[in-house]
Short mmCIF file of C-alpha atoms in Angstrom, two decimals:
data_model
loop_
_atom_site.label_atom_id
_atom_site.label_comp_id
_atom_site.label_asym_id
_atom_site.label_seq_id
_atom_site.Cartn_x
_atom_site.Cartn_y
_atom_site.Cartn_z
CA MET A 118 95.26 100.69 234.85
CA ALA A 119 95.71 98.93 231.52
CA LEU A 120 92.30 97.34 231.92
CA LYS A 121 90.72 100.78 232.55
CA ASN A 122 92.37 102.18 229.44
CA LEU A 123 91.15 99.16 227.43
CA PHE A 124 87.58 99.95 228.58
CA LYS A 125 87.97 103.59 227.54
CA PHE A 126 89.29 102.55 224.18
CA GLY A 127 86.37 100.15 223.57
CA ARG A 128 83.87 102.82 224.45
CA LYS A 129 85.56 105.31 222.23
CA LYS A 130 85.70 102.74 219.36
CA LYS A 131 82.07 101.98 219.89
CA LYS A 132 81.15 105.68 219.79
CA GLU A 133 83.11 106.16 216.60
CA ASP A 134 81.29 103.19 215.04
CA GLU A 135 77.93 104.72 216.03
CA ILE A 136 78.99 108.04 214.62
CA GLU A 137 80.12 106.46 211.39
CA LYS A 138 76.76 104.58 210.98
CA GLU A 139 74.83 107.76 211.77
CA LEU A 140 76.93 109.55 209.06
CA GLU A 141 76.08 106.67 206.57
CA VAL A 142 72.45 106.93 207.36
CA ALA A 143 72.65 110.71 206.99
CA GLU A 144 74.30 110.30 203.56
CA GLU A 145 71.62 107.88 202.47
CA LEU A 146 68.93 110.32 203.61
CA GLU A 147 70.62 113.04 201.66
CA GLU A 148 70.78 110.77 198.58
CA LYS A 149 67.07 109.90 199.01
CA LYS A 150 66.21 113.55 199.50
CA ALA A 151 68.05 114.43 196.35
CA GLN A 152 66.37 111.65 194.38
CA ILE A 153 62.86 112.83 195.70
CA GLU A 154 63.74 116.47 194.85
CA GLU A 155 64.80 115.38 191.27
CA GLU A 156 61.60 113.37 190.84
CA ILE A 157 59.51 116.29 192.10
CA LYS A 158 61.27 118.63 189.60
CA LYS A 159 60.63 116.18 186.79
CA GLU A 160 56.96 115.85 187.76
CA VAL A 161 56.55 119.57 188.09
CA SER A 162 58.26 120.01 184.71
CA LYS A 163 55.94 117.50 183.16
CA ILE A 164 52.82 118.98 184.63
CA SER A 165 54.01 122.51 183.59
CA GLU A 166 54.53 121.31 179.99
CA GLU A 167 51.05 119.70 180.01
CA ILE A 168 49.53 122.91 181.30
CA VAL A 169 51.41 125.00 178.71
CA LYS A 170 50.26 122.65 175.94
CA ASP A 171 46.61 122.95 177.19
CA ILE A 172 46.88 126.80 177.27
CA ASP A 173 48.47 126.85 173.77
CA SER A 174 45.72 124.46 172.38
CA SER A 175 42.98 126.62 173.96
CA LEU A 176 44.57 129.81 172.61
CA GLU A 177 44.81 128.19 169.18
CA LYS A 178 41.17 127.19 169.27
CA VAL A 179 40.23 130.71 170.30
CA ASP A 180 42.36 132.19 167.48
CA LYS A 181 40.82 129.77 164.95
CA LYS A 182 37.38 130.68 166.13
CA THR A 183 38.17 134.44 166.11
CA GLU A 184 39.63 134.07 162.63
CA LYS A 185 36.69 132.08 161.44
CA THR A 186 34.32 134.66 162.90
CA LYS A 187 36.20 137.41 161.18
CA GLU A 188 36.25 135.58 157.74
CA LYS A 189 32.66 134.52 157.80
CA PRO A 190 30.47 137.11 159.46
CA LYS A 191 26.87 136.16 160.10
CA LEU A 192 24.88 136.76 156.99
CA LYS A 193 21.67 138.88 157.08
CA PRO A 194 18.63 137.12 155.81
CA LEU A 195 18.13 137.62 152.03
CA LYS A 196 14.71 139.08 152.62
CA ASP A 197 16.33 141.90 154.71
CA ARG A 198 18.82 142.60 151.76
CA LEU A 199 16.02 142.65 149.19
CA ALA A 200 13.71 144.96 151.13
CA THR A 201 14.29 147.84 148.67
CA PRO A 202 13.33 146.08 145.43
CA LYS A 203 10.58 144.10 147.18
CA LYS A 204 9.04 147.33 148.37
CA GLY A 205 9.59 149.10 145.01
CA PHE A 206 8.37 146.42 142.61
CA PHE A 207 6.20 144.00 144.54
CA GLY A 208 4.93 146.57 146.99
CA LYS A 209 3.66 148.73 144.11
CA LEU A 210 2.27 145.78 142.25
CA LYS A 211 0.15 144.67 145.21
CA GLU A 212 -0.92 148.23 146.01
CA MET A 213 -1.99 148.70 142.36
CA LEU A 214 -3.90 145.45 141.98
CA LEU A 215 -5.69 144.80 145.23
CA GLY A 216 -9.16 146.10 145.63
CA LYS A 217 -9.52 147.03 141.96
CA THR A 218 -12.16 145.92 139.36
CA ILE A 219 -10.82 143.42 136.82
CA ASP A 220 -11.17 145.37 133.56
CA ASP A 221 -9.15 146.72 130.69
CA ASP A 222 -8.07 149.74 132.71
CA LEU A 223 -6.50 147.44 135.35
CA TYR A 224 -4.44 145.59 132.70
CA GLU A 225 -3.35 148.85 131.24
CA GLU A 226 -2.24 150.11 134.64
CA LEU A 227 -0.43 146.77 135.07
CA GLU A 228 1.43 147.01 131.79
CA GLU A 229 2.68 150.47 132.67
CA LEU A 230 3.83 149.32 136.09
CA LEU A 231 5.64 146.25 134.75
CA ILE A 232 7.53 148.31 132.15
CA GLN A 233 8.51 150.88 134.82
CA SER A 234 9.87 147.92 136.86
CA ASP A 235 12.37 146.92 134.27
CA ILE A 236 10.55 143.87 133.01
CA GLY A 237 10.60 145.44 129.64
CA MET A 238 8.09 145.89 126.77
CA ASN A 239 8.34 142.41 125.25
CA MET A 240 7.90 140.44 128.42
CA THR A 241 5.29 142.75 129.81
CA ILE A 242 3.09 142.27 126.73
CA LYS A 243 3.57 138.48 127.04
CA LEU A 244 2.89 138.47 130.78
CA VAL A 245 -0.27 140.45 130.57
CA GLU A 246 -1.54 138.26 127.75
CA GLU A 247 -0.82 135.16 129.67
CA LEU A 248 -2.50 136.65 132.78
CA GLU A 249 -5.64 137.55 131.02
CA LYS A 250 -5.92 134.08 129.45
CA SER A 251 -5.32 132.50 132.81
CA VAL A 252 -7.87 134.65 134.57
CA ALA A 253 -10.45 133.90 131.94
CA LYS A 254 -9.76 130.11 132.01
CA LYS A 255 -9.75 129.87 135.87
CA ARG A 256 -12.72 132.38 136.13
CA LEU A 257 -10.94 134.47 138.66
CA LYS A 258 -13.26 137.13 140.16
CA THR A 259 -11.13 139.11 142.56
CA SER A 260 -8.08 141.26 142.16
CA GLU A 261 -6.56 139.31 145.04
CA ALA A 262 -6.74 136.17 142.97
CA VAL A 263 -5.34 138.05 139.91
CA TYR A 264 -2.39 139.23 142.09
CA GLU A 265 -1.69 135.60 143.16
CA GLU A 266 -1.85 134.35 139.62
CA LEU A 267 0.56 137.04 138.38
CA LYS A 268 3.05 135.99 141.12
CA GLU A 269 2.91 132.38 139.92
CA LEU A 270 3.50 133.46 136.32
CA LEU A 271 6.63 135.51 137.38
CA LYS A 272 7.93 132.59 139.37
CA GLU A 273 7.65 130.43 136.25
CA LYS A 274 10.01 132.94 134.44
CA LEU A 275 12.74 131.90 136.91
CA VAL A 276 12.56 128.18 135.56
CA SER A 277 16.14 128.30 134.35
CA ASN A 278 17.42 128.89 137.90
CA ASN A 279 17.26 125.35 139.34
CA LYS A 280 19.85 124.18 141.78
CA GLU A 281 21.83 122.22 139.26
CA ASN A 282 22.15 125.33 136.86
CA THR A 283 22.89 127.92 139.48
CA GLU A 284 25.88 126.22 140.96
CA LEU A 285 29.33 126.63 139.39
CA LYS A 286 30.36 123.59 137.52
CA LEU A 287 33.74 122.84 139.16
CA LYS A 288 35.42 119.44 138.95
CA ASP A 289 37.94 117.99 141.40
CA GLY A 290 41.28 116.87 140.06
CA GLN A 291 41.49 119.29 137.14
CA LEU A 292 41.91 122.94 136.32
CA ASN A 293 38.63 124.77 136.35
CA ILE A 294 38.33 128.05 134.33
CA ILE A 295 35.90 130.87 135.08
CA LEU A 296 35.85 133.60 132.38
CA VAL A 297 34.19 136.82 133.53
CA VAL A 298 32.89 139.33 131.00
CA GLY A 299 30.85 142.53 131.23
CA VAL A 300 31.04 146.32 130.51
CA ASN A 301 32.98 148.71 132.64
CA GLY A 302 31.38 149.84 135.89
CA VAL A 303 29.16 146.82 136.50
CA GLY A 304 31.14 145.42 139.47
CA LYS A 305 33.08 142.89 137.46
CA THR A 306 36.33 143.20 139.23
CA THR A 307 34.69 143.16 142.66
CA SER A 308 32.79 140.14 141.78
CA ILE A 309 35.95 138.35 140.75
CA GLY A 310 37.54 139.13 144.05
CA LYS A 311 34.39 137.90 146.03
CA ILE A 312 34.24 134.69 143.99
CA ALA A 313 38.06 134.06 144.61
CA LYS A 314 37.41 134.59 148.38
CA LYS A 315 34.37 132.17 148.33
CA LEU A 316 36.25 129.37 146.55
CA LYS A 317 39.38 129.81 148.60
CA ASP A 318 37.32 129.44 151.76
CA GLU A 319 35.99 126.17 150.20
CA GLY A 320 39.61 124.97 150.09
CA LYS A 321 40.30 125.67 146.45
CA LYS A 322 43.70 126.76 145.14
CA VAL A 323 42.73 129.90 143.24
CA ILE A 324 44.62 132.23 140.86
CA ILE A 325 43.40 135.36 139.06
CA GLY A 326 44.37 136.61 135.57
CA ALA A 327 44.09 140.43 135.22
CA GLY A 328 43.08 140.42 131.51
CA ASP A 329 41.52 143.91 131.43
CA THR A 330 44.73 145.66 130.32
CA PHE A 331 43.11 148.66 128.76
CA ARG A 332 42.32 150.24 132.16
CA ALA A 333 45.24 150.60 134.54
CA ALA A 334 42.77 151.00 137.45
CA ALA A 335 41.41 147.56 136.61
CA ILE A 336 44.83 145.83 137.01
CA GLU A 337 45.35 147.70 140.34
CA GLN A 338 41.85 146.68 141.55
CA VAL A 339 42.48 142.99 140.72
CA GLU A 340 45.87 143.23 142.56
CA GLU A 341 44.22 144.79 145.63
CA TRP A 342 41.68 141.91 145.63
CA GLY A 343 44.34 139.44 145.33
CA ASN A 344 46.20 140.74 148.33
CA ARG A 345 43.03 141.12 150.28
CA VAL A 346 41.89 137.46 149.89
CA GLY A 347 45.35 136.02 149.56
CA VAL A 348 45.42 134.65 146.01
CA GLU A 349 48.15 135.06 143.26
CA VAL A 350 47.44 137.48 140.40
CA ILE A 351 49.01 137.20 136.98
CA LYS A 352 49.28 140.56 135.32
CA GLN A 353 51.24 142.50 132.61
CA ALA A 354 51.81 146.18 131.85
CA HIS A 355 48.93 148.53 131.15
CA GLY A 356 48.08 148.30 127.42
CA SER A 357 49.44 144.75 126.95
CA ASP A 358 47.54 142.24 124.80
CA PRO A 359 44.83 140.81 126.96
CA ALA A 360 45.17 137.46 125.29
CA ALA A 361 48.84 137.37 126.41
CA VAL A 362 47.82 137.68 130.07
CA ILE A 363 45.13 134.98 129.63
CA PHE A 364 47.85 132.72 128.16
CA ASP A 365 50.15 133.32 131.15
CA ALA A 366 47.49 132.85 133.69
CA VAL A 367 46.11 129.59 132.24
CA SER A 368 49.68 128.20 131.71
CA THR A 369 50.75 129.16 135.29
CA ALA A 370 47.50 127.68 136.80
CA ARG A 371 48.00 124.47 134.87
CA ASN A 372 51.77 124.14 135.57
CA LYS A 373 51.36 124.86 139.36
CA ASN A 374 48.30 122.59 139.71
CA TYR A 375 45.67 125.28 140.65
CA ASP A 376 42.11 124.21 141.13
CA VAL A 377 40.54 127.37 139.63
CA VAL A 378 41.70 130.25 137.48
CA ILE A 379 39.48 133.35 137.26
CA LEU A 380 40.02 135.50 134.21
CA ASP A 381 39.11 139.15 133.95
CA THR A 382 38.41 140.71 130.50
CA ALA A 383 38.21 144.16 129.02
CA GLY A 384 34.83 145.92 129.57
CA ARG A 385 34.69 147.93 126.26
CA LEU A 386 31.43 147.67 124.30
CA HIS A 387 31.93 150.64 121.98
CA ASN A 388 32.70 148.28 119.09
CA LYS A 389 30.95 144.98 118.97
CA ARG A 390 33.13 143.68 116.14
CA ASP A 391 36.44 144.48 118.14
CA LEU A 392 34.94 142.88 121.27
CA MET A 393 33.98 139.74 119.36
CA LYS A 394 37.53 139.36 117.88
CA GLU A 395 39.04 139.91 121.26
CA LEU A 396 36.94 137.31 123.12
CA GLU A 397 37.23 134.76 120.22
CA LYS A 398 41.00 135.07 120.56
CA ILE A 399 40.85 134.64 124.39
CA ASN A 400 38.54 131.61 124.07
CA LYS A 401 40.88 129.98 121.56
CA ILE A 402 43.86 130.50 123.90
CA ILE A 403 41.93 129.06 126.93
CA ARG A 404 41.07 125.95 124.86
CA GLN A 405 44.65 125.48 123.58
CA GLN A 406 46.22 125.90 127.02
CA SER A 407 43.72 124.00 129.04
CA GLY A 408 42.80 121.40 126.61
CA GLN A 409 39.03 122.09 127.59
CA ASP A 410 36.28 123.15 125.22
CA GLU A 411 33.73 123.85 127.97
CA PHE A 412 34.21 126.13 130.82
CA GLU A 413 32.30 128.77 132.87
CA THR A 414 31.65 132.09 131.18
CA LEU A 415 29.91 134.56 133.43
CA LEU A 416 28.34 137.84 132.49
CA VAL A 417 28.26 140.63 135.10
CA ILE A 418 25.25 142.93 134.86
CA ASP A 419 24.43 145.94 137.07
CA SER A 420 20.75 145.46 138.00
CA THR A 421 20.19 149.15 138.45
CA THR A 422 20.80 149.77 134.65
CA GLY A 423 17.54 148.09 133.79
CA GLN A 424 16.83 147.55 130.07
CA ASN A 425 20.39 148.67 129.27
CA GLY A 426 21.68 145.73 131.17
CA LEU A 427 19.42 143.42 129.21
CA GLU A 428 20.78 144.83 125.99
CA GLN A 429 24.35 144.16 127.13
CA ALA A 430 23.27 140.62 127.94
CA ARG A 431 21.86 140.12 124.44
CA ILE A 432 25.09 141.33 122.87
CA PHE A 433 27.41 139.28 124.96
CA ASN A 434 25.17 136.25 124.54
CA GLU A 435 25.69 136.49 120.75
CA ILE A 436 29.54 136.82 121.12
CA VAL A 437 30.33 134.16 123.76
CA ASP A 438 28.76 130.98 125.06
CA LEU A 439 27.45 132.31 128.38
CA THR A 440 26.90 129.80 131.18
CA GLY A 441 25.50 132.22 133.67
CA ILE A 442 24.85 135.69 135.04
CA ILE A 443 26.13 137.64 137.99
CA LEU A 444 23.47 140.14 138.91
CA THR A 445 25.08 142.90 140.99
CA LYS A 446 23.73 145.79 143.09
CA PHE A 447 20.35 144.11 143.41
CA ASP A 448 19.77 145.41 146.96
CA GLY A 449 20.08 149.09 145.78
CA THR A 450 17.62 149.09 142.97
CA ALA A 451 13.97 150.16 143.70
CA LYS A 452 12.79 148.10 140.76
CA GLY A 453 14.00 144.52 140.60
CA GLY A 454 12.09 143.36 137.61
CA ILE A 455 15.23 143.00 135.42
CA ILE A 456 15.87 139.48 136.72
CA PHE A 457 12.82 138.03 134.89
CA PRO A 458 13.54 138.99 131.25
CA ILE A 459 17.20 138.27 131.69
CA THR A 460 16.53 134.64 132.74
CA ALA A 461 13.52 134.11 130.52
CA GLU A 462 14.88 135.60 127.40
CA LEU A 463 18.43 134.43 127.58
CA GLU A 464 17.56 131.18 129.18
CA LYS A 465 20.66 131.41 131.25
CA PRO A 466 20.85 130.88 135.06
CA ILE A 467 21.62 133.58 137.59
CA LYS A 468 24.81 132.19 139.30
CA PHE A 469 25.39 134.94 141.84
CA ILE A 470 23.36 137.89 143.13
CA GLY A 471 25.00 140.96 144.74
CA VAL A 472 23.01 142.23 147.81
CA GLY A 473 25.55 144.53 149.42
CA GLU A 474 29.15 145.87 149.55
CA GLY A 475 30.50 143.23 151.99
CA ILE A 476 32.77 140.45 150.86
CA GLU A 477 30.15 137.89 151.77
CA ASP A 478 27.34 139.78 150.05
CA LEU A 479 27.89 138.15 146.56
CA ARG A 480 25.63 135.18 147.26
CA THR A 481 25.09 132.02 145.28
CA PHE A 482 21.63 132.47 143.74
CA ASP A 483 19.02 130.23 145.39
CA THR A 484 15.69 130.42 143.52
CA LYS A 485 13.59 129.17 146.50
CA GLU A 486 15.24 131.66 148.91
CA PHE A 487 14.84 134.49 146.40
CA VAL A 488 11.10 133.65 145.74
CA GLU A 489 10.37 133.47 149.47
CA ALA A 490 12.18 136.77 150.01
CA MET A 491 10.52 138.66 147.23
CA PHE A 492 7.05 137.07 146.89
CA GLU A 493 6.04 136.17 150.46
CA ASP A 494 4.21 138.69 152.53
#
């Protein structure tokens, strides 16, 4: 009986040992399962983070591309923008010349057309005289040849507009000053805003000085452009001394390490003497505050005003040392001839040409592009 109980106890003990081992194995499996689950969670989290990063990166690229597309819309070819003046000036020129006999009547008709096209009396007389001499010297026999010769003579009047002259002279590592002058209504403030946008897009740190304090609307327009393109505007109250605004703007630009300061000025031309004194004072302050004797001084001219625009250019050229011209509203004029006497008489380059209302439509003047757009059939 004792032996039987001993066997029963042994079997029971063996069974308990087996159960204990099974429990240990089960615990090990549970631990391994937990470890595997933890590793899976970590891997899934890692993969999720990578996916999110990829999505964020893709979205960022899309946003940048969208923003870039918004900021820089595709420009229309210049020839499309200049269709009106091309048709008005060169279209009439070609129509008048071709198929005609080369005689005094032809030259008289040509003189009349050139004057009507805003080339002006003085340049017209010189052009026709040069044309007659060239036709005689080259023994040109057809009106087609005369037309081609006249085109070449007109191209020569744009000689001041080489690439070196038409680009803004800006230097890295120093404050660059752009003083903008012109009468009221020519598009001066708008040009300032568009130039600020153009320079900011090029990576320049730009600030504007609202120096036309005689018109409250001018200060508001500059502020509006500043907000639109995201540049700081220095201003004072309506009626303040313009020179004081220029002083503040140049001082701020210098102290805050700006790359470019664009300075607006009053557009009054009713008294040449007052204008001269005002601009002399402004120039003096610019030199004192910047330590620079040379800087860009750009005159804005509305191309639709014709010979009146040329007269404005003559007056301003006497008062300040102009470095270039901004010719606005060139797409809207049916004439277009004003560009020739301005560059030839003043011997100042066209820096920008306005060919539309869009923010990208104030374009750096490219003589080759302009000539191809206006002269090529």
